[in-house]
Coordinates of C-alpha atoms in Angstrom, one line a residue:
X1 CA -46.1 -53.0 60.4
X2 CA -43.8 -51.0 62.5
X3 CA -42.3 -47.6 61.7
X4 CA -39.0 -49.1 60.6
X5 CA -40.7 -51.4 58.0
X6 CA -42.8 -48.5 56.7
X7 CA -39.7 -46.3 56.4
X8 CA -37.7 -49.0 54.6
X9 CA -40.6 -49.5 52.2
X10 CA -40.9 -45.8 51.4
X11 CA -37.1 -45.6 50.9
X12 CA -37.2 -48.6 48.5
X13 CA -40.1 -47.1 46.5
X14 CA -38.2 -43.8 46.3
X15 CA -35.0 -45.6 45.1
X16 CA -37.0 -47.5 42.5
X17 CA -38.5 -44.3 41.2
X18 CA -35.1 -42.6 40.9
X19 CA -33.8 -45.7 39.0
X20 CA -36.8 -45.6 36.6
X21 CA -36.3 -41.8 36.1
X22 CA -32.6 -42.3 35.4
X23 CA -33.2 -45.1 33.0
X24 CA -35.8 -43.1 31.1
X25 CA -33.4 -40.1 31.0
X26 CA -30.7 -42.4 29.6
X27 CA -33.1 -43.8 27.0
X28 CA -34.2 -40.3 26.0
X29 CA -30.6 -39.2 25.5
X30 CA -29.6 -42.4 23.6
X31 CA -32.6 -42.2 21.3
X32 CA -32.0 -38.5 20.8
X33 CA -28.4 -39.0 19.9
X34 CA -29.3 -41.8 17.5
X35 CA -31.6 -39.4 15.6
X36 CA -29.2 -36.4 15.7
X37 CA -31.1 -34.4 18.3
X38 CA -29.0 -32.1 20.4
X39 CA -28.8 -32.4 24.2
X40 CA -30.8 -29.1 24.6
X41 CA -33.6 -30.5 22.4
X42 CA -33.8 -33.9 24.0
X43 CA -36.2 -32.4 26.6
X44 CA -38.8 -32.2 23.8
X45 CA -38.9 -36.0 23.9
X46 CA -41.6 -36.4 26.5
X47 CA -42.6 -40.0 26.1
X48 CA -42.5 -42.5 29.0
X49 CA -41.8 -45.6 26.9
X50 CA -39.4 -46.5 24.2
X51 CA -41.9 -46.7 21.4
X52 CA -43.3 -43.2 22.1
X53 CA -39.8 -41.8 22.4
X54 CA -38.8 -43.4 19.1
X55 CA -41.8 -41.9 17.4
X56 CA -41.2 -38.5 18.8
X57 CA -37.5 -38.6 17.9
X58 CA -38.3 -39.6 14.3
X59 CA -40.8 -36.8 13.9
X60 CA -38.4 -34.2 15.4
X61 CA -35.6 -35.4 13.2
X62 CA -37.9 -35.2 10.1
X63 CA -38.9 -31.7 11.0
X64 CA -35.3 -30.7 11.5
X65 CA -34.3 -32.0 8.1
X66 CA -37.3 -30.2 6.4
X67 CA -36.4 -26.9 8.1
X68 CA -32.8 -27.2 7.1
X69 CA -33.7 -27.6 3.4
X70 CA -35.7 -24.4 3.3
X71 CA -32.8 -22.0 3.9
X72 CA -33.2 -18.3 3.5
X73 CA -34.3 -17.1 0.1
X74 CA -33.9 -13.5 -1.0
X75 CA -35.5 -13.3 -4.5
X76 CA -34.1 -9.9 -5.4
X77 CA -30.6 -10.6 -4.2
X78 CA -28.0 -9.2 -6.7
X79 CA -30.4 -7.1 -8.7
X80 CA -30.2 -3.4 -9.0
X81 CA -33.2 -1.6 -7.5
X82 CA -35.2 0.6 -9.8
X83 CA -35.6 4.2 -8.7
X84 CA -39.0 5.2 -7.3
X85 CA -40.6 7.9 -9.4
X86 CA -41.1 11.2 -7.5
X87 CA -44.8 11.7 -7.1
X88 CA -46.6 14.9 -6.3
X89 CA -47.2 13.9 -2.7
X90 CA -43.5 13.2 -2.2
X91 CA -42.5 16.5 -3.8
X92 CA -45.0 18.4 -1.7
X93 CA -43.7 16.8 1.5
X94 CA -40.1 17.5 0.6
X95 CA -40.9 21.2 -0.1
X96 CA -43.0 21.4 3.1
X97 CA -40.0 20.4 5.2
X98 CA -37.5 22.5 3.3
X99 CA -35.8 19.7 1.4
X100 CA -35.1 19.5 -2.3
X101 CA -35.2 16.2 -4.2

C-alpha cells in the first residue's frame, strides 16, 4: 500500500470512531432523558451498549426516587427545649470566669 491509501484508511477509521462515539453519546442522553436523569448526571452512565446503559439508568433512577422519599427529618421540630439544670461544674466555670448564671 502506498502512503495515500494508508492515510485514507486511518482517516476512515477515525471518522468511524467519531461516529460511534457520537451515536453512543446520543444513546446515553436519550436513555437518561427517558429515565428522568439530568444532563449533568448522564455522565454517570458509563456503559458501551444499550443494555448496559438501560440497566445503569434504571438503577440510577431508582436510587434518585429512594433518596427523594427520605427527606430531611427533624424529630424535635416544634417542641420547646427543656432547660439544662445548672450543675456544679458549670457553676464553678461561670464563677471562675467572672460570670453569673
